[in-house]
Coordinates of C-alpha atoms in Angstrom, one line a residue:
X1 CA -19.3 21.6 -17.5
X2 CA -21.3 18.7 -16.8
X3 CA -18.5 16.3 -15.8
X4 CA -18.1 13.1 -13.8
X5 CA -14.9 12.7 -12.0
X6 CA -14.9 8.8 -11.0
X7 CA -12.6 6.8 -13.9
X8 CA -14.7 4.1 -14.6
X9 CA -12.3 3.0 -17.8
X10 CA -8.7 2.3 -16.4
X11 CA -6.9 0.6 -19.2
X12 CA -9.8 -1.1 -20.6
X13 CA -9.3 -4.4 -22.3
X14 CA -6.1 -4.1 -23.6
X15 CA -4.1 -3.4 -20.2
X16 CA -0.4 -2.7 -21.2
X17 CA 2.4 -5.1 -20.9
X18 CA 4.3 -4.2 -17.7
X19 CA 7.6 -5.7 -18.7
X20 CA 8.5 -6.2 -15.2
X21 CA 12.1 -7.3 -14.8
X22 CA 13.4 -10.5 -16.3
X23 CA 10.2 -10.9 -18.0
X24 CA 8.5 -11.6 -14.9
X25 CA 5.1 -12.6 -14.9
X26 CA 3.7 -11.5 -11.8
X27 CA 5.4 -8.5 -9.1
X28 CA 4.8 -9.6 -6.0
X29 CA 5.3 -6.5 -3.1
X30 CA 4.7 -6.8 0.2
X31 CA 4.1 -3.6 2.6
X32 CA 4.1 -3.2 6.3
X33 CA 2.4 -0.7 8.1
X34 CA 4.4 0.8 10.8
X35 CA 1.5 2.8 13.0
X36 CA 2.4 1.6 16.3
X37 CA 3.1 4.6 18.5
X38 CA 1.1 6.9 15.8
X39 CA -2.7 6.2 16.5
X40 CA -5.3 7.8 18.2
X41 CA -4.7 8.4 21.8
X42 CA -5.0 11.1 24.1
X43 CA -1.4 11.1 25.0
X44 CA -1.5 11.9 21.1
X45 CA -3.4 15.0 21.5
X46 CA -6.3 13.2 20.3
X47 CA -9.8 13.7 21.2
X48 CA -10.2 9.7 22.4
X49 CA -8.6 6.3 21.7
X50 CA -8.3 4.3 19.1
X51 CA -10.6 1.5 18.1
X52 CA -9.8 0.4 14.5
X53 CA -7.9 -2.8 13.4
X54 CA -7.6 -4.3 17.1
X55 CA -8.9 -7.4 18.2
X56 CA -11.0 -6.1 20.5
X57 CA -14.9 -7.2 19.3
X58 CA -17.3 -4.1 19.2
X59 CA -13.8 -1.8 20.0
X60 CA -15.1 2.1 19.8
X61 CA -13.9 5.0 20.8
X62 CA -13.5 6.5 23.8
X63 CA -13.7 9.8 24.2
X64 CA -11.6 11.9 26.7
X65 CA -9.8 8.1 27.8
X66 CA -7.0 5.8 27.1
X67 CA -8.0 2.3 26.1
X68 CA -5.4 -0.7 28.2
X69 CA -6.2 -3.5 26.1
X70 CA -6.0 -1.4 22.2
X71 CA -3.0 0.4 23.6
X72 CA -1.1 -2.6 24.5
X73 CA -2.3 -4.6 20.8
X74 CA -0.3 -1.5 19.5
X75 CA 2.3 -2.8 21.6
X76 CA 2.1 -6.4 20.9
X77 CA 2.7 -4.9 17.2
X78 CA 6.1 -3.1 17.7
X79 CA 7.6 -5.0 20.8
X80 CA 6.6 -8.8 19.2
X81 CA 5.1 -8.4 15.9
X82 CA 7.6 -6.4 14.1
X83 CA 10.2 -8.5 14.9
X84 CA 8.7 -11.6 13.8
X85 CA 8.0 -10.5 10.8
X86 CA 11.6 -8.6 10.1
X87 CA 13.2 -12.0 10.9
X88 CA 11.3 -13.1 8.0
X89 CA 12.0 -11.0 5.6
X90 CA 15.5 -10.4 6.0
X91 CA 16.0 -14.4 6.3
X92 CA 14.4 -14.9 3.1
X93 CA 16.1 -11.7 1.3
X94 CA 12.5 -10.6 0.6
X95 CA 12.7 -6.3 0.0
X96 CA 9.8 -4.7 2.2
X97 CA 8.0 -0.9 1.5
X98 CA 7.4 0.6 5.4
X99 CA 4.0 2.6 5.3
X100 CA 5.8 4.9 8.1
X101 CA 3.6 7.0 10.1
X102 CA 5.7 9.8 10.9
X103 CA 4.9 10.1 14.6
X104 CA 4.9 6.5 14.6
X105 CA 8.4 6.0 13.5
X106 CA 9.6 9.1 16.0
X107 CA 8.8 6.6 19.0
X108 CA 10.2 3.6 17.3
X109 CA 14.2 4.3 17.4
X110 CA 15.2 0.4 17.6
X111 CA 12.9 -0.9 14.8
X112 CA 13.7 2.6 12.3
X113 CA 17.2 1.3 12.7
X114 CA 16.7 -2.7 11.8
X115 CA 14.4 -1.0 8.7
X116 CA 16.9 1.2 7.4
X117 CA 20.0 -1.8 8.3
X118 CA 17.5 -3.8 5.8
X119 CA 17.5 -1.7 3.1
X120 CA 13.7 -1.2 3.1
X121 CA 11.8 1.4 1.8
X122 CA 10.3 3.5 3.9
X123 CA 7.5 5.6 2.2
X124 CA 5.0 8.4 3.9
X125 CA 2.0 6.7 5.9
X126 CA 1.3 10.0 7.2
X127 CA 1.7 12.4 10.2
X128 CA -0.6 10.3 12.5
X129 CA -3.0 7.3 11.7
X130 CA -6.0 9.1 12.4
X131 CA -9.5 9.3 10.2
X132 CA -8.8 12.2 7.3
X133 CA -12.1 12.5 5.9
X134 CA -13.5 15.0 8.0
X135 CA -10.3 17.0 7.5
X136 CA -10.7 20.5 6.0
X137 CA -8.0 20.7 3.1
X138 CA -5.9 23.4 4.9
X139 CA -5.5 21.4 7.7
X140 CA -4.7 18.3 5.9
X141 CA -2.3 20.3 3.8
X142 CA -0.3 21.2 7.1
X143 CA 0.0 17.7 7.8
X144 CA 1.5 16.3 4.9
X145 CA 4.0 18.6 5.4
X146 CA 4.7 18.1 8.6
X147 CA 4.9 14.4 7.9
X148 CA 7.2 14.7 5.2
X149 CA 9.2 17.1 7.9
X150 CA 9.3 14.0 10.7
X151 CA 9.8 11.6 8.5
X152 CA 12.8 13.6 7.1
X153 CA 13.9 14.1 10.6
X154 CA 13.6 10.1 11.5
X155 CA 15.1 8.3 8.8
X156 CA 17.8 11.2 7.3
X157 CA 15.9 11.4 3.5
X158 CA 12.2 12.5 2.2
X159 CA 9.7 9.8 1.4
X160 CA 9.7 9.5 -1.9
X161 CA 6.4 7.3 -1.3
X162 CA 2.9 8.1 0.1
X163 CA -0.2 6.4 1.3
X164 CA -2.7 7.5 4.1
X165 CA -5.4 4.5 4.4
X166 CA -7.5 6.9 6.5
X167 CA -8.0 9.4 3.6
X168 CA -10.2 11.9 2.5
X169 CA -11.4 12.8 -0.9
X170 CA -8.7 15.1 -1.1
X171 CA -5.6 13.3 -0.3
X172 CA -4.2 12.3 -3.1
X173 CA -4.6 16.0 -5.7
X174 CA -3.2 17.4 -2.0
X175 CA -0.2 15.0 -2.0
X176 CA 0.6 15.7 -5.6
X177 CA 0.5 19.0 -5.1
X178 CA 3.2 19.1 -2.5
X179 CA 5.3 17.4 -4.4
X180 CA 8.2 15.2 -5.4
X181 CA 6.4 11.9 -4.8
X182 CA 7.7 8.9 -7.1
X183 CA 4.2 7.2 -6.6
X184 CA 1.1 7.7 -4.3
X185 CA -1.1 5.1 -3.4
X186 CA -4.2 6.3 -1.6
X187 CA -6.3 3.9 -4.5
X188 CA -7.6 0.5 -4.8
X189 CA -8.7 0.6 -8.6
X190 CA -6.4 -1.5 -10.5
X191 CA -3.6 -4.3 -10.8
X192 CA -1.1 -2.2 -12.4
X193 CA 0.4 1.5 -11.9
X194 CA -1.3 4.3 -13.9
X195 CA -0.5 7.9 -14.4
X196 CA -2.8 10.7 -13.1
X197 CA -2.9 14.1 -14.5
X198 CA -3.4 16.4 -11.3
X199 CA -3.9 20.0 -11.6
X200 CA -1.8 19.8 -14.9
X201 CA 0.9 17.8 -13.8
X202 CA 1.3 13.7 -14.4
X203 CA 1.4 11.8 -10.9
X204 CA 2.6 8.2 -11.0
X205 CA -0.5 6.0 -9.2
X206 CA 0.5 2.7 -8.0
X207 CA -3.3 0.9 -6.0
X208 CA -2.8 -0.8 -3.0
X209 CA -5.2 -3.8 -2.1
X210 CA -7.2 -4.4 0.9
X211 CA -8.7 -7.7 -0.5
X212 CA -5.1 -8.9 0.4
X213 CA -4.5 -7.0 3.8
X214 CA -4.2 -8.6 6.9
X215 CA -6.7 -6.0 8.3
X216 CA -9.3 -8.9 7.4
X217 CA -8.6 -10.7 10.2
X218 CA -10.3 -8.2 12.5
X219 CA -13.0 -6.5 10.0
X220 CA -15.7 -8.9 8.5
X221 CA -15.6 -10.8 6.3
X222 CA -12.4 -11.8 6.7
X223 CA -9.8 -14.7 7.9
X224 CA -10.4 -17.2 10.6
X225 CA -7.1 -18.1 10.2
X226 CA -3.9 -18.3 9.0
X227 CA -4.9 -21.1 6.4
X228 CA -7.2 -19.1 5.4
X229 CA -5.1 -16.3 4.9
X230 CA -2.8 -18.8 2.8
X231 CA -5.5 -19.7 0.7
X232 CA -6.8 -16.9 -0.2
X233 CA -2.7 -15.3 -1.1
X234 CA -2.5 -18.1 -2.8
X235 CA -5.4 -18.1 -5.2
X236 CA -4.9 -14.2 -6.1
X237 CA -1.4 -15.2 -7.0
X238 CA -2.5 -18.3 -9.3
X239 CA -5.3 -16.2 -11.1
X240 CA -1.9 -13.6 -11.5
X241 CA 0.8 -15.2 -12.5
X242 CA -1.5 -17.3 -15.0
X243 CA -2.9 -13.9 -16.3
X244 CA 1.5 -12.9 -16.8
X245 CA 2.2 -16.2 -18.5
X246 CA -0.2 -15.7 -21.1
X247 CA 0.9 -12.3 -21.6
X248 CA -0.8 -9.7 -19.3
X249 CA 1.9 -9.5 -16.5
X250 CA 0.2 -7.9 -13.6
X251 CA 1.2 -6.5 -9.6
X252 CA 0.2 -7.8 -6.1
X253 CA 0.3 -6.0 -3.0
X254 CA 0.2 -7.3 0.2
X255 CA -0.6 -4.9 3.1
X256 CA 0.9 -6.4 6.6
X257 CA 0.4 -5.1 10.1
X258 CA 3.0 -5.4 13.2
X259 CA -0.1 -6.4 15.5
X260 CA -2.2 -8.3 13.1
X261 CA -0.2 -11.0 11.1
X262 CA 2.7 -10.5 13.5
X263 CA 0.6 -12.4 15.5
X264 CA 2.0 -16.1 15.7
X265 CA -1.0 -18.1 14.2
X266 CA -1.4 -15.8 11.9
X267 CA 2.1 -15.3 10.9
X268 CA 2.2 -19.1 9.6
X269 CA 0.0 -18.1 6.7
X270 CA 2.0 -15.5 5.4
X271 CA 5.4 -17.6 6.3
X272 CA 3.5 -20.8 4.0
X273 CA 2.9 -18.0 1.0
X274 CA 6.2 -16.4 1.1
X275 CA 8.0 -20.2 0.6
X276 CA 4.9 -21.0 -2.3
X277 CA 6.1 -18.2 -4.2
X278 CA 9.8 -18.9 -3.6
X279 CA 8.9 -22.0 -5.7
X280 CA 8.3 -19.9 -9.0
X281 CA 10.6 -18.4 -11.1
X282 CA 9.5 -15.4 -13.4
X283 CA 8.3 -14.0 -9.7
X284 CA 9.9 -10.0 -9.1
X285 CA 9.7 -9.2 -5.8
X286 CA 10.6 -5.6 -5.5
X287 CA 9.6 -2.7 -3.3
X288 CA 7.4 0.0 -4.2
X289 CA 9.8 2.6 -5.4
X290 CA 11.3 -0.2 -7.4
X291 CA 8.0 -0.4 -9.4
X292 CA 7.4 3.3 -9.5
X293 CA 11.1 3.7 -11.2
X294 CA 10.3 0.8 -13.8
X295 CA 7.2 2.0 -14.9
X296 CA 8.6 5.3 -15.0
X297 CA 11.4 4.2 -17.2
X298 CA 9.5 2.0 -19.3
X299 CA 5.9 3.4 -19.9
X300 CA 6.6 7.3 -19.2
X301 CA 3.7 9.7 -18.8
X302 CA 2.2 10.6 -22.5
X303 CA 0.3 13.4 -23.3
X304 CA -2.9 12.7 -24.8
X305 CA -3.0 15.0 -28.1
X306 CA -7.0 15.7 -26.6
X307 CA -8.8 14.7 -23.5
X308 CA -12.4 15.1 -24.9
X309 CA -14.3 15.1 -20.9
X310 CA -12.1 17.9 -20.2
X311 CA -12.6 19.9 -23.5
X312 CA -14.4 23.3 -23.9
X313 CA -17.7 23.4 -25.7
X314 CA -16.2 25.2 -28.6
X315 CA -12.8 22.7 -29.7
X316 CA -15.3 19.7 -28.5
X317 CA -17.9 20.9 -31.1
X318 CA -15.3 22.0 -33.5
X319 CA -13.6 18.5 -33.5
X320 CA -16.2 15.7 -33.0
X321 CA -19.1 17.8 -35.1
X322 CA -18.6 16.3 -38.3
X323 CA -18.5 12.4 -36.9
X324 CA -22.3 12.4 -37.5
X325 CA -22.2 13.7 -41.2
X326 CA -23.2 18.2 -41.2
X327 CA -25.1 17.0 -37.6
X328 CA -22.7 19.3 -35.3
X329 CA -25.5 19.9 -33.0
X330 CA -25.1 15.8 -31.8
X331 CA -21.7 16.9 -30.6
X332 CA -22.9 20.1 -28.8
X333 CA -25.7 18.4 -26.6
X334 CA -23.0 15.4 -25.3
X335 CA -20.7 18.4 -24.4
X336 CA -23.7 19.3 -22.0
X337 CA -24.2 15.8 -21.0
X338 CA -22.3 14.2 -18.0
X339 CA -18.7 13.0 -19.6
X340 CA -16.2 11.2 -18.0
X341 CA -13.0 10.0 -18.5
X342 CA -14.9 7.1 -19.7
X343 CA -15.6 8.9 -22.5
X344 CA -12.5 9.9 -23.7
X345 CA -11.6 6.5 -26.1
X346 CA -13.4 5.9 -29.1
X347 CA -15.7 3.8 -27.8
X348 CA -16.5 5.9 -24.7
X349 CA -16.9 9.1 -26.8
X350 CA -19.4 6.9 -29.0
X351 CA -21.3 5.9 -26.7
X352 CA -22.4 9.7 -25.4
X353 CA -23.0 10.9 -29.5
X354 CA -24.6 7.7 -30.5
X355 CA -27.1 8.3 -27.4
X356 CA -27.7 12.0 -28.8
X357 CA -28.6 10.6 -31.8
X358 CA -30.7 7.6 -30.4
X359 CA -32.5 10.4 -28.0
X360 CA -33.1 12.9 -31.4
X361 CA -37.0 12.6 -32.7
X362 CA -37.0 11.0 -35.9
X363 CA -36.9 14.0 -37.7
X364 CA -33.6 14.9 -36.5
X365 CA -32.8 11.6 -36.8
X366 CA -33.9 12.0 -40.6
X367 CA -32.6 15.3 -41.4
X368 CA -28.6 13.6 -40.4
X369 CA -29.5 10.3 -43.0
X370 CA -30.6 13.0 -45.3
X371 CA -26.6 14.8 -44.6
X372 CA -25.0 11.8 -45.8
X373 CA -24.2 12.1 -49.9
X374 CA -24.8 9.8 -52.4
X375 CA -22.6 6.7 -52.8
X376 CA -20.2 7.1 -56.5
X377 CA -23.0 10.7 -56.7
X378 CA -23.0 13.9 -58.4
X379 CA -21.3 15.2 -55.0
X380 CA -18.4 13.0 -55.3
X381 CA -17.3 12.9 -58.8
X382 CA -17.8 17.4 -58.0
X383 CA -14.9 16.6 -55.2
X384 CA -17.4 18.1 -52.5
X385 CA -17.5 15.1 -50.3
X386 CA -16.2 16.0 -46.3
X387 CA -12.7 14.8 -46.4
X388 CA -14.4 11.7 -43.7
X389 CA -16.7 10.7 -46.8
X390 CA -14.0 11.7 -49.0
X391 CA -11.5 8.8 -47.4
X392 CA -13.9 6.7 -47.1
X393 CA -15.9 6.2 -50.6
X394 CA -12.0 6.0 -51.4
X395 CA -11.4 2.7 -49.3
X396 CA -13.7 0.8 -51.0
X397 CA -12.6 1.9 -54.3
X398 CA -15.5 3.9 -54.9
X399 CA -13.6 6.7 -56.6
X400 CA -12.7 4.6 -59.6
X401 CA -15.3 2.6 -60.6
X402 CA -15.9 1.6 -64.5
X403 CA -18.3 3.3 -66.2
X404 CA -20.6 0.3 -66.3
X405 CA -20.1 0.7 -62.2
X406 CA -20.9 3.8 -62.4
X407 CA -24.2 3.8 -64.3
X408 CA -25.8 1.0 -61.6
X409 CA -24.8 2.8 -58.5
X410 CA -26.6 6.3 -60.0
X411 CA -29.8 3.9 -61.1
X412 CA -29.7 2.0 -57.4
X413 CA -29.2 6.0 -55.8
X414 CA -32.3 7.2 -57.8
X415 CA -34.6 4.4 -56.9
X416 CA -33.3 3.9 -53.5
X417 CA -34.0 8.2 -53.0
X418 CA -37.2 7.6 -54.2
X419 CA -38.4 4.9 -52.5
X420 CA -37.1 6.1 -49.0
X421 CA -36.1 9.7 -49.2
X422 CA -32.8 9.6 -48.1
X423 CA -29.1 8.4 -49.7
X424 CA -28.5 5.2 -49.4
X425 CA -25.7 4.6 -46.2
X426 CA -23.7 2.2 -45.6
X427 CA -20.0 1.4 -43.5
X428 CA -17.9 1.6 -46.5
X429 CA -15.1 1.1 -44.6
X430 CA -16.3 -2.7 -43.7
X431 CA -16.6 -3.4 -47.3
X432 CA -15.9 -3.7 -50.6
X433 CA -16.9 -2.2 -54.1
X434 CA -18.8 -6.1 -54.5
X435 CA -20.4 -6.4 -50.8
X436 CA -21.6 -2.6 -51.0
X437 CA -23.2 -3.3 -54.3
X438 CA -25.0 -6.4 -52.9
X439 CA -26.2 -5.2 -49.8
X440 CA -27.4 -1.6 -52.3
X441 CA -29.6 -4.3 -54.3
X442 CA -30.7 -6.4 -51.3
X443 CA -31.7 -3.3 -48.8
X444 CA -33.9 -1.5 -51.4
X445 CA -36.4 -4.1 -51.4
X446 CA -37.0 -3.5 -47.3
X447 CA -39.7 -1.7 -45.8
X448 CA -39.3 2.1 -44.9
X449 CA -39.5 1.1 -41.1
X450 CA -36.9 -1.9 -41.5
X451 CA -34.5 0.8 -43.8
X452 CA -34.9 3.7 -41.5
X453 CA -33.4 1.3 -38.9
X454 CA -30.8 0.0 -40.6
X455 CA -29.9 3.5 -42.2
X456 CA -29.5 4.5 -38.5
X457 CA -27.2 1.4 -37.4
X458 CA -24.7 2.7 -40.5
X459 CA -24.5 6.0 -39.3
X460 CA -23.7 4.6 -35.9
X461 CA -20.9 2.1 -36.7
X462 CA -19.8 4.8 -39.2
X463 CA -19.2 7.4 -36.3
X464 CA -17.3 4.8 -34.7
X465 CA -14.8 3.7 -37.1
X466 CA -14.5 7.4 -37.7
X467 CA -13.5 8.4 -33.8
X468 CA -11.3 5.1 -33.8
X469 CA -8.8 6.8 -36.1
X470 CA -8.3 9.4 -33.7
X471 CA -8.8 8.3 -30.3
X472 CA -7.7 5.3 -28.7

């Protein structure tokens, strides 16, 4: 199977409501990254130092050596920057999700403690925060569980949470497949959780945001400062809660770092947004496994009665065959085409059988107009219509015309035949007896070129209104 994996679709247009708590309009969650004591270092075991997220200009690694100045910015985080920041949160009752790195968190005894005495969350950031995507599967595999076994170790439960930053392609099917994870969120792709069906089972997704990380202060572009910083919380949290009131509540994660907004003129930025917001009501503020157990309660996982990217040729052919009228071969050569989940609404799955049609030759093209019966014809009153054109000739009231009805539409069928060799074809479902009749009288005086095209457009919309009575 020719298939694309990337989800290009999401929720579409029509997002659903999230019906956070209180009828909020906007959740506001803010994460902090614990990796202090976890990064790359050859005290680690690590083949060099670190050089990521520092403000060191041009920092890069070095290989077989410790690093002073990165190794005491880690510091800086858990000795000044933590602290600053737990003051602030616990002072302004504000619940915080820890990304924990599990070695990270085995070298932090004091700050675990003031965490845990907070009643934050602390979720899975990992066994160390080190690159993954080099990282052959079985070796990742090994370290999620040995995460899971530190962080068991450290704070007394199992993270029920997981997200790696540094991740590969395969970090997030790995994590689900370990197991008993309430949400992962090794993604960036959307402003609301999602569920992910991964290797047959559902898998809550809740994205993360680096657009709103403090990791922008030291990767370009980024902040200059902490007004900057302010500015830009601040307008993603207008656009948002805007978007709620008028119906579309949505989710905003912050992602926070000990050594990065710890830092004191940086910290102002985030201590101006955190009293803005306190200025709202309708504003939830709730950790991640908060938001992980809503949307579990209130929009469970719901299997899809057909996932048409991920069908087999045969059921594909066998159910989407007869949207283009006796023309299963259309359906057959956009199984071979590359599908996506994209393609699996009505309007995605349209799109790759229209194109079959569009790429036909125009005797293909000819020979479907040619499958389509007779409007109030010999084939209807016989009761040989496809239950589709069966439905449909039945919407418009075409199954119980008067006799005087009757008699045009057989006189407008012969000369229309005649003149263009094919039935005449029209979205009966977008009309009535009147407007079908009308546009029957005014299409037949066209040229065969100007018909042929318009017969074509039919056929298309009628595919679609067909597939958008059985997929979403």
């Amino acid at each position: 199977m020719n298939r694309y994996p990337r989800d290009m679709h999401g929720y579409g247009p029509n997002p659903p409501n999230a019906n956070w708590p209180g009828g909020a309009h906007v959740a506001v969650q803010f994460v902090l990254n614990y990796e202090e004591g976890g990064e790359n270092n050859i005290l680690h075991g690590d083949a060099a130092s670190e050089a990521f997220l520092v403000d060191v200009l041009g920092a890069a690694p070095w290989p077989g050596q410790r690093h002073a100045n990165v190794e005491s910015m880690y510091e800086y985080g858990s000795r000044a920057g933590f602290w600053r920041l737990h003051r602030l949160f616990t002072e302004t009752k504000i619940p915080v999700t820890i990304y924990g790195v599990a070695t990270a968190l085995m070298r932090a005894p004091a700050q675990l403690a003031a965490m845990q005495d907070a009643g934050w969350e602390i979720a899975s950031h990992g066994l160390k925060w080190v690159q993954h995507k080099d990282m052959p599967p079985e070796e990742e595999r090994a370290q999620i569980a040995e995460a899971v076994r530190l962080h068991t170790i450290a704070t007394g439960s199992r993270p029920l949470g997981w997200y790696t930053g540094r991740s590969s392609l395969n970090t997030v099917d790995l994590v689900a497949d370990y197991g008993g994870f309430a949400y992962i969120s090794d993604t960036y792709d959307d402003d609301l959780p999602y569920w992910k069906l991964i290797h047959g089972r559902p898998q809550l997704i809740i994205p993360y945001s680096l657009s709103t990380n403090d990791m922008r202060f030291v990767t370009g572009p980024g902040f200059d400062n902490g007004e900057e910083y302010f500015t830009f919380l601040k307008d993603t949290f207008d656009c948002l809660y805007a978007e709620g009131q008028a119906g579309s509540p949505k989710m905003m994660s912050l992602g926070l770092h000990c050594r990065l907004v710890g830092q004191p003129g940086r910290f102002q930025g985030l201590k101006k947004f955190v009293e803005y917001i306190k200025g709202f009501d309708k504003v939830w503020i709730p950790t991640r496994l908060d938001i992980a157990r809503h949307w579990a309660e209130h929009h469970p996982y719901s299997a899809p009665d057909a996932i048409p990217s991920e069908m087999e040729r045969e059921d594909f052919v066998t159910r989407y065959g007869s949207i283009f009228e006796h023309s299963h071969w259309i359906a057959d050569r956009a199984w071979e085409t590359e599908l996506s989940p994209a393609n699996d609404t009505a309007i995605g799955l349209h799109f790759a059988l229209r194109n079959q049609f569009r790429m036909a030759t125009p005797e293909e093209r000819l020979a479907v107009l040619r499958a389509h019966p007779d409007l109030a014809g010999k084939l209807a009153a016989a009761k040989r219509l496809t239950a589709d054109s069966t439905a449909e000739q039945a919407s418009a009231g075409l199954d119980a015309l008067t006799d005087a009805e009757r008699e045009r539409f057989t006189a407008l069928n012969t000369a229309y035949v005649e003149k263009f060799g094919f039935p005449f074809i029209i979205a009966v479902r977008d009309n009535t007896k009147a407007t079908i009749l009308g546009a029957f009288e005014k299409r037949i005086n066209n040229s065969a070129e100007e018909e042929f095209a318009t017969a074509c457009a039919q056929v298309e919309r009628i595919a679609l209104l067909r597939l958008e009575a059985i997929l979403p």
